[in-house]
One Martini backbone bead per residue (centre of mass of N, CA, C, O) as a GRO file, in nm:
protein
   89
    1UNK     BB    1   6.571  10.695   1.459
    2UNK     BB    2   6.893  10.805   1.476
    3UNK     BB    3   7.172  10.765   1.534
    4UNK     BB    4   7.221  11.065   1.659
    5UNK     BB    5   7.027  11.029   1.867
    6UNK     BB    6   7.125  10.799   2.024
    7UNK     BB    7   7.393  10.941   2.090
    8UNK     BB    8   7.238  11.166   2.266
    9UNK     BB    9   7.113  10.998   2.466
   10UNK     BB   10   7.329  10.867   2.574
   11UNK     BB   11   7.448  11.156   2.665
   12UNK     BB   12   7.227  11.247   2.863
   13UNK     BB   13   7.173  11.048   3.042
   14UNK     BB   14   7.468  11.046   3.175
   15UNK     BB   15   7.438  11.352   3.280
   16UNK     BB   16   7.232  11.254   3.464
   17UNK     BB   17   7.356  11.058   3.619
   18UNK     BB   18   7.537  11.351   3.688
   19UNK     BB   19   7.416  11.618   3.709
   20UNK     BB   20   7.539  11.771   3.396
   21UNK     BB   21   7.359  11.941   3.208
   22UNK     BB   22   7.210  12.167   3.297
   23UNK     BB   23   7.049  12.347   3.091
   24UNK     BB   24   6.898  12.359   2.785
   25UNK     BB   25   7.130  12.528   2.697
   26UNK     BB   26   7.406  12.400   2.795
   27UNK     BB   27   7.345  12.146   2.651
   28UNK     BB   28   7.335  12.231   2.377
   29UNK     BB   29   7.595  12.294   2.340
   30UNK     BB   30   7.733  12.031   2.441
   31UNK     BB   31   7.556  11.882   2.154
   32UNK     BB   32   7.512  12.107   1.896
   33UNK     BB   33   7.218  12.198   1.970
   34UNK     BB   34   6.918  12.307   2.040
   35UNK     BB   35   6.701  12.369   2.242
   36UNK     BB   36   6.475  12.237   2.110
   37UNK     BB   37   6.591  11.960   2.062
   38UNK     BB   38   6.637  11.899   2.369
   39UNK     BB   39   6.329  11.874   2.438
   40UNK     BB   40   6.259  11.676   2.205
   41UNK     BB   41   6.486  11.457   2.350
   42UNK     BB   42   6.348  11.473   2.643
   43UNK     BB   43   6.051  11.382   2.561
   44UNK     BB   44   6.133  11.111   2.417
   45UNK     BB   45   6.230  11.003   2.709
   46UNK     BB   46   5.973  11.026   2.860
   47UNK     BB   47   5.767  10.854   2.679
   48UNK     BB   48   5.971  10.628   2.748
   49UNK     BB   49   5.947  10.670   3.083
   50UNK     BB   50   6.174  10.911   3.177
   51UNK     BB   51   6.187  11.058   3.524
   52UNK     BB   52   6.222  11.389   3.438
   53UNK     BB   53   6.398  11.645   3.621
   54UNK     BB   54   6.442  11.980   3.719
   55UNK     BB   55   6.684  12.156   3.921
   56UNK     BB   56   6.716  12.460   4.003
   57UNK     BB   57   6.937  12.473   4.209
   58UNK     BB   58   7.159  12.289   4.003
   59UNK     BB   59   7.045  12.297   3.678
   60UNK     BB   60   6.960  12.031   3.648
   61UNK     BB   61   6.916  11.696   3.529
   62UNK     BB   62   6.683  11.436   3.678
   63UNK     BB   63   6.630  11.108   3.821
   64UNK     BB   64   6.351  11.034   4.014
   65UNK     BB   65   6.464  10.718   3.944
   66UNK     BB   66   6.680  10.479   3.952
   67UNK     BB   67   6.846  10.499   3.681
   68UNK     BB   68   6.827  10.411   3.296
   69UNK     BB   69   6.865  10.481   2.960
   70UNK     BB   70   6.798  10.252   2.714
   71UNK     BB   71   6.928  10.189   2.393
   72UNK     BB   72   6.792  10.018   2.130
   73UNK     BB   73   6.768   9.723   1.903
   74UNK     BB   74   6.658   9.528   1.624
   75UNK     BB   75   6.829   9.251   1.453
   76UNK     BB   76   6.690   9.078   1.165
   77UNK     BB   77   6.761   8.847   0.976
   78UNK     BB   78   6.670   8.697   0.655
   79UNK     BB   79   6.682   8.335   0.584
   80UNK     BB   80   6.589   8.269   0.283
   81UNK     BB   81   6.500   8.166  -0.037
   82UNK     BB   82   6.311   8.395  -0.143
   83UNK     BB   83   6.528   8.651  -0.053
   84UNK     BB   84   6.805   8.513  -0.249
   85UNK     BB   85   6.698   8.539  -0.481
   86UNK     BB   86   6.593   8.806  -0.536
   87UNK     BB   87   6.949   8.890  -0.525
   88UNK     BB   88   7.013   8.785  -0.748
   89UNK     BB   89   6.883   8.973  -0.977
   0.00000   0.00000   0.00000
C-alpha cells in the first residue's frame, strides 16, 4: 500500500465516521480519485475488517460498529555487523 493510500484512507476513515462521505462519486471528488478507487479503497477497508455500510437515507458511508480504521506500519532498524559491512562496501 502506498503512502498516498494510507492518507486517503485516513480521509476517508474520518468522513465515515462523522457520516460525510457522501455517494461513492461525491467521495471521490473529495479525494480527487475515480470512483472505481474509492471502491477499491472501501473493499481493501472492508477486507481488513472495517464494518462499512452505507445509508441510503443519509447518502454516505458509515461504520456498523463504533470505531475507527487504523492505519499504520511497522518499521525495524536491523543493526548488525553483517549489514554495516554491506553498507560499506
Amino acid at each position: 500500500m502506498t503512502r498516498e493510500s494510507f492518507s486517503r484512507i485516513e480521509r476517508i476513515d474520518r468522513l465515515i465516521r462523522i457520516k460525510g462521505t457522501g455517494t461513492a462519486s461525491e467521495l471521490a471528488e473529495k479525494l480527487g480519485i475515480s470512483r472505481r478507487s474509492v471502491y477499491n479503497l472501501l473493499n481493501e477497508m472492508k477486507e481488513k475488517g472495517a464494518p462499512i455500510k452505507f445509508d441510503q437515507f443519509r447518502g454516505s458511508y458509515y461504520y456498523d460498529e463504533e470505531g475507527y480504521f487504523k492505519v499504520s506500519f511497522y518499521f525495524k532498524r536491523i543493526e548488525n555487523y553483517e549489514n554495516k559491512k554491506l553498507i560499506n562496501y
